[in-house]
């Protein structure tokens, strides 16, 4: 039985409405409790900022990232954020580390922990390749992990939607989550992955998918319906059609509107739209490209059925990786970059392309501004999850830098001063003076995630919650983040303490211990008659079309490290 | 009698996962669905000599010892080595590879895989131009034009054409072979070429010329093509380019004829560019015909654990990668290693003479189920269970799909995974003692 008492913590815990108040936190056996005995080990926080462990709800950290590593060995040596990137020799406590955008698995665990983050959600698991994702999860130390399974261009999904068989569709989604040990339903460019099987794409919500006679809108609605029928802990997680194209903000708003009629089965959003920065572009071409963030933010401010994340851009090298195959091919052709592609039979597409965001490029400058505009123009931080869609917009190790953009108008001005006039004409950021406080930042990096993934034991410091805690070297009353942003960045770059399940894993910005994290996956129950009927259909798929047998498709228990099965009851 | 269905065949990179195996009295008595190569591997357990016991070389002769003694001897070699080469790890599980990487990290070794003499240039090509690929089922279900370039699946991957490519049938390829055009590009008329609709015979070492010419035509620069390219008449080259452009879905499968002939990685680099250009007109992908059943897995595990797919040097404490400098043969030809550990691969048979000569001079530790030329120069030999038959574990198919290999029968031999673990533990113990 281990007990810890964190004294004099300046607690910022939006889930409880606590805004930088000094108090003690008690920990017993890895959980936060009301009180501890006098034998508890004492950590004196000395009035420093204390939050629940950070929760990155959309990151590419296992699976596809390996293609990024593979084609970019040069990334291993990049050390753009000293202490959080580059080559680091092994120590008695830690394995050897490399990389910046595509660090090796060990570095991912250590570096997130240094930022005070304790949970991550891998943004895209192809069902057929899910075992690979879990193999990488096993080698990411410290962090708790979960992942979203891809369903948006899946043959069986499209056929059930076309044939109006929502019950079988629900059974299939439940089975797919079980097969891949996924946590939720990810939809990437619905229908676009299948079109990419023929080198084509879909152009919008009502452009039928070749050979399947369904539209992206029908795929979205069909999956949303079963997502709620299965009472999944997360809503559908949508990467909209037309990503990366000027004018796509209209598709994005149209997609959001589509979900107004979806009734969530749990106390959470009905829709999560991901990396909206890439989907909030106005204009008709790259010549007249401009921000579409005000239109999107305007819609989101009036909507209460959805959440979104930013996909903030960080200047410098990035590696784009997505199941949106056609986008990656277009990127590679436009940028004359190397191009990797991996289409997954019967299921989806994917691609990986490195790129460089330059403040001198007006397009990149506007992209940078759009992420921040979205964060600052949307009034309610509970609708927003902070992400860079790591490493698509930039590596997660830049989060502290990005926090300063959100907290300091002065810091933003500094960056903006380097932009061309053309760039300035295409953005609204210079006119925005809002600065987030620690409370709002905690909402975007912890509380929203807890709520949107229905993980009440994460992202807050309530009694009963996991003792995942970050203490940063900031005295909230004695710092002005809008001026002292350098201090803010430094503090968030290396937590004074990070605790994972009550164990000190980071102290003074250095790794102290490397326990193994948990894996969350969802097991949704479906009536056996419906399940059997569905199994017959997929048996045909395996017999005729897959190159892997059904028995070898399912991710075996042995691949899950410390699994936590989240059971839900489907409503039929 | 137990019948195991859906067993994964641990022979080649096709990793067929539909094998039915009958086991009686801990012996495999019947194998269904496997090709002749896979079949031989499954029955090889009975028909071939195994390394029967751990051995240490004393006075020039390998003499039987216990596993413990062998572990002790191997650990001493590694602890006393200043520059260890760890090589192979491709006919074994990903779990073993992971252990081998940790061992290399802790001993500051260089670790490399059989890709060093095989598809290593494919990795370099991907690092130059990317790897536009797909899973094999995409080919099965969609491809109407398939090229086998510098590879001979009839002999090297016997079920490939039935399960995944030429003869397979899928949703959009119901007619199978009849609905497909199969093309072979090679320097000799192989048995695969005999099955093709068209065979393009090129001069040895001229792959890059032909790929470049195809790119030129695909990109609309037919006029720059000379009368013959790589020994192929211009008209034939143009016809080939047109076939590719007019296809619905193209896949180029390529083998060591491309990666290990003149121009090496430049061939793959150009082929990747050709695939990218073809996607302006149609859908096209490329897939390397990987040989060892888990050489792809080595690359995957090494990449997520170290950032690099092969030729990883831990001398600095962190992974350093510079193929040409840190590849297994680069080191051996420079006579740099003072000890080597070779597992699940046969450097003795497959490396150039100069490299093998150096191996013969230094202490070599071998882990393998079967004796092979490497055994002849090994100083400590560990017999191992055969992964996929006597031991379970993960392997990656040539298209980077991972599968769980089953343990079908019991073995008296330790698994690769256990041997590596024991060795690492012993080294830690010796280091602590020092």
Short mmCIF file of C-alpha atoms in Angstrom, two decimals, chain A residues 63 65-77 87-91 94-98 102-106 128-133 135-139 153 155 159 193-200 210-212 329 332-333 336-350 352 541-554 556 558-559, chain B residues 5-8 17-18 94-95 98 101-103 105-106 122-124 126-138 140-143 163-164 169-172 174 219 248-249 272-273 275-285 299-301 303-309 314 316-322 392-397 399-406 431:
data_model
loop_
_atom_site.label_atom_id
_atom_site.label_comp_id
_atom_site.label_asym_id
_atom_site.label_seq_id
_atom_site.Cartn_x
_atom_site.Cartn_y
_atom_site.Cartn_z
CA UNK A 63 1.45 1.97 -36.39
CA UNK A 65 4.27 6.41 -37.66
CA UNK A 66 6.63 3.52 -38.39
CA UNK A 67 6.38 4.29 -42.10
CA UNK A 68 7.30 7.87 -41.19
CA UNK A 69 10.35 6.66 -39.32
CA UNK A 70 11.27 4.25 -42.08
CA UNK A 71 11.32 6.78 -44.91
CA UNK A 72 12.81 9.60 -42.83
CA UNK A 73 15.95 8.29 -41.11
CA UNK A 74 17.12 11.92 -41.16
CA UNK A 75 14.46 12.70 -38.56
CA UNK A 76 16.30 10.57 -36.02
CA UNK A 77 19.08 13.12 -35.76
CA UNK A 87 19.61 11.17 -30.15
CA UNK A 88 19.93 10.27 -26.49
CA UNK A 89 22.10 7.41 -25.28
CA UNK A 90 20.63 4.71 -23.09
CA UNK A 91 20.90 5.05 -19.34
CA UNK A 94 15.93 4.58 -20.10
CA UNK A 95 16.35 2.98 -23.50
CA UNK A 96 18.16 4.79 -26.28
CA UNK A 97 16.15 7.56 -27.96
CA UNK A 98 16.08 9.16 -31.39
CA UNK A 102 8.91 10.33 -35.56
CA UNK A 103 10.70 9.35 -32.36
CA UNK A 104 11.23 5.70 -31.49
CA UNK A 105 8.65 4.15 -29.19
CA UNK A 106 10.65 4.66 -26.00
CA UNK A 128 -6.16 -5.56 -40.57
CA UNK A 129 -2.95 -4.00 -39.26
CA UNK A 130 -4.11 -3.55 -35.66
CA UNK A 131 -1.69 -6.11 -34.27
CA UNK A 132 1.15 -3.88 -35.38
CA UNK A 133 -0.29 -0.89 -33.50
CA UNK A 135 3.05 -4.23 -30.77
CA UNK A 136 4.22 -0.62 -30.77
CA UNK A 137 1.95 0.27 -27.85
CA UNK A 138 3.75 -2.40 -25.83
CA UNK A 139 7.04 -0.62 -26.37
CA UNK A 153 -14.09 3.13 -46.33
CA UNK A 155 -16.57 -2.67 -47.68
CA UNK A 159 -22.57 -2.63 -47.93
CA UNK A 193 -10.20 5.47 -49.10
CA UNK A 194 -12.17 3.14 -51.35
CA UNK A 195 -12.09 5.61 -54.23
CA UNK A 196 -8.32 5.80 -53.74
CA UNK A 197 -8.23 2.07 -54.43
CA UNK A 198 -8.72 3.24 -58.02
CA UNK A 199 -6.57 6.34 -57.71
CA UNK A 200 -9.65 8.55 -57.30
CA UNK A 210 -17.38 4.07 -56.80
CA UNK A 211 -18.99 0.60 -56.99
CA UNK A 212 -20.67 0.82 -53.58
CA UNK A 329 -0.42 11.62 -53.02
CA UNK A 332 3.81 14.49 -52.59
CA UNK A 333 3.15 15.69 -56.14
CA UNK A 336 7.93 17.02 -55.02
CA UNK A 337 8.42 15.00 -51.87
CA UNK A 338 8.88 11.31 -51.31
CA UNK A 339 5.60 9.46 -51.07
CA UNK A 340 4.62 6.37 -49.17
CA UNK A 341 1.27 4.73 -49.56
CA UNK A 342 -0.32 1.72 -47.91
CA UNK A 343 -3.83 0.79 -48.99
CA UNK A 344 -5.45 -1.79 -46.74
CA UNK A 345 -7.54 -4.43 -48.50
CA UNK A 346 -11.32 -4.08 -48.02
CA UNK A 347 -10.82 -1.33 -45.46
CA UNK A 348 -8.99 1.89 -46.10
CA UNK A 349 -6.01 3.72 -47.53
CA UNK A 350 -3.10 5.60 -46.04
CA UNK A 352 2.96 9.33 -45.43
CA UNK A 541 -15.42 -11.63 -47.07
CA UNK A 542 -12.64 -13.70 -45.56
CA UNK A 543 -13.22 -16.62 -47.88
CA UNK A 544 -13.33 -14.60 -51.07
CA UNK A 545 -11.51 -11.33 -50.58
CA UNK A 546 -9.17 -11.08 -47.59
CA UNK A 547 -5.67 -12.56 -47.80
CA UNK A 548 -5.65 -13.29 -44.08
CA UNK A 549 -7.87 -15.85 -42.40
CA UNK A 550 -10.47 -14.69 -39.91
CA UNK A 551 -8.81 -16.60 -37.08
CA UNK A 552 -5.54 -14.78 -37.67
CA UNK A 553 -7.20 -11.39 -38.05
CA UNK A 554 -8.19 -10.91 -34.43
CA UNK A 556 -4.74 -11.88 -29.53
CA UNK A 558 -1.03 -11.51 -25.53
CA UNK A 559 -0.52 -8.28 -27.47
CA UNK B 5 -6.09 -24.87 -38.75
CA UNK B 6 -4.95 -21.49 -40.02
CA UNK B 7 -1.35 -22.12 -39.07
CA UNK B 8 1.12 -19.60 -40.44
CA UNK B 17 -1.75 -18.37 -42.97
CA UNK B 18 -4.11 -21.10 -44.16
CA UNK B 94 9.60 -10.17 -33.74
CA UNK B 95 9.75 -10.88 -30.03
CA UNK B 98 13.12 -7.03 -29.88
CA UNK B 101 17.95 -5.12 -30.23
CA UNK B 102 17.97 -4.64 -26.49
CA UNK B 103 21.03 -6.93 -26.28
CA UNK B 105 21.90 -1.68 -27.21
CA UNK B 106 23.26 -2.91 -23.90
CA UNK B 122 14.82 -1.28 -51.16
CA UNK B 123 14.92 0.50 -47.81
CA UNK B 124 17.39 3.04 -49.18
CA UNK B 126 12.18 4.20 -49.85
CA UNK B 127 14.27 6.69 -47.91
CA UNK B 128 14.97 8.52 -51.16
CA UNK B 129 11.54 8.41 -52.77
CA UNK B 130 9.07 6.68 -50.44
CA UNK B 131 7.35 3.33 -50.69
CA UNK B 132 4.03 3.53 -52.55
CA UNK B 133 2.52 0.20 -51.64
CA UNK B 134 -0.61 -1.69 -50.61
CA UNK B 135 -1.53 -4.90 -48.84
CA UNK B 136 -1.55 -8.04 -50.99
CA UNK B 137 -5.34 -8.20 -50.89
CA UNK B 138 -5.49 -4.97 -52.88
CA UNK B 140 -5.91 -9.79 -55.37
CA UNK B 141 -9.08 -7.72 -55.54
CA UNK B 142 -8.12 -4.96 -57.98
CA UNK B 143 -4.97 -5.48 -60.04
CA UNK B 163 -3.08 -16.46 -53.14
CA UNK B 164 -2.22 -12.87 -53.89
CA UNK B 169 -9.67 -13.85 -57.73
CA UNK B 170 -11.29 -11.00 -55.90
CA UNK B 171 -14.19 -8.57 -55.94
CA UNK B 172 -13.10 -6.68 -59.04
CA UNK B 174 -13.53 -12.30 -60.77
CA UNK B 219 5.34 11.56 -68.66
CA UNK B 248 -7.02 0.02 -63.89
CA UNK B 249 -4.62 -1.08 -61.20
CA UNK B 272 9.10 4.46 -56.86
CA UNK B 273 9.15 7.54 -59.08
CA UNK B 275 4.79 4.44 -59.56
CA UNK B 276 4.19 8.04 -58.52
CA UNK B 277 4.09 9.14 -62.18
CA UNK B 278 1.77 6.29 -63.14
CA UNK B 279 -0.71 7.46 -60.54
CA UNK B 280 -1.28 10.50 -62.72
CA UNK B 281 -2.97 8.10 -65.15
CA UNK B 282 -4.08 5.07 -63.16
CA UNK B 283 -3.59 3.40 -59.82
CA UNK B 284 -0.18 1.83 -59.22
CA UNK B 285 1.72 0.36 -56.30
CA UNK B 299 12.74 -3.95 -40.28
CA UNK B 300 9.49 -3.05 -38.54
CA UNK B 301 10.66 -3.81 -35.00
CA UNK B 303 12.37 0.91 -36.91
CA UNK B 304 10.01 1.42 -33.99
CA UNK B 305 12.63 0.56 -31.37
CA UNK B 306 15.63 2.38 -32.85
CA UNK B 307 14.30 4.62 -35.62
CA UNK B 308 16.14 2.63 -38.32
CA UNK B 309 15.35 -0.55 -40.26
CA UNK B 314 24.91 1.34 -30.82
CA UNK B 316 27.60 5.67 -29.14
CA UNK B 317 24.88 4.53 -26.77
CA UNK B 318 22.20 5.77 -29.14
CA UNK B 319 21.30 4.29 -32.53
CA UNK B 320 23.47 5.48 -35.40
CA UNK B 321 22.66 4.53 -38.96
CA UNK B 322 24.84 4.85 -41.99
CA UNK B 392 5.13 -19.09 -31.31
CA UNK B 393 5.68 -15.47 -32.13
CA UNK B 394 4.93 -12.60 -34.50
CA UNK B 395 6.04 -12.29 -38.11
CA UNK B 396 5.45 -9.67 -40.82
CA UNK B 397 4.40 -10.58 -44.31
CA UNK B 399 3.32 -6.24 -47.24
CA UNK B 400 3.93 -5.37 -43.57
CA UNK B 401 0.90 -7.21 -42.21
CA UNK B 402 1.76 -8.96 -38.96
CA UNK B 403 0.51 -12.42 -38.08
CA UNK B 404 0.78 -14.63 -35.03
CA UNK B 405 2.72 -17.83 -35.68
CA UNK B 406 1.59 -20.83 -33.71
CA UNK B 431 28.92 -6.63 -15.94
#
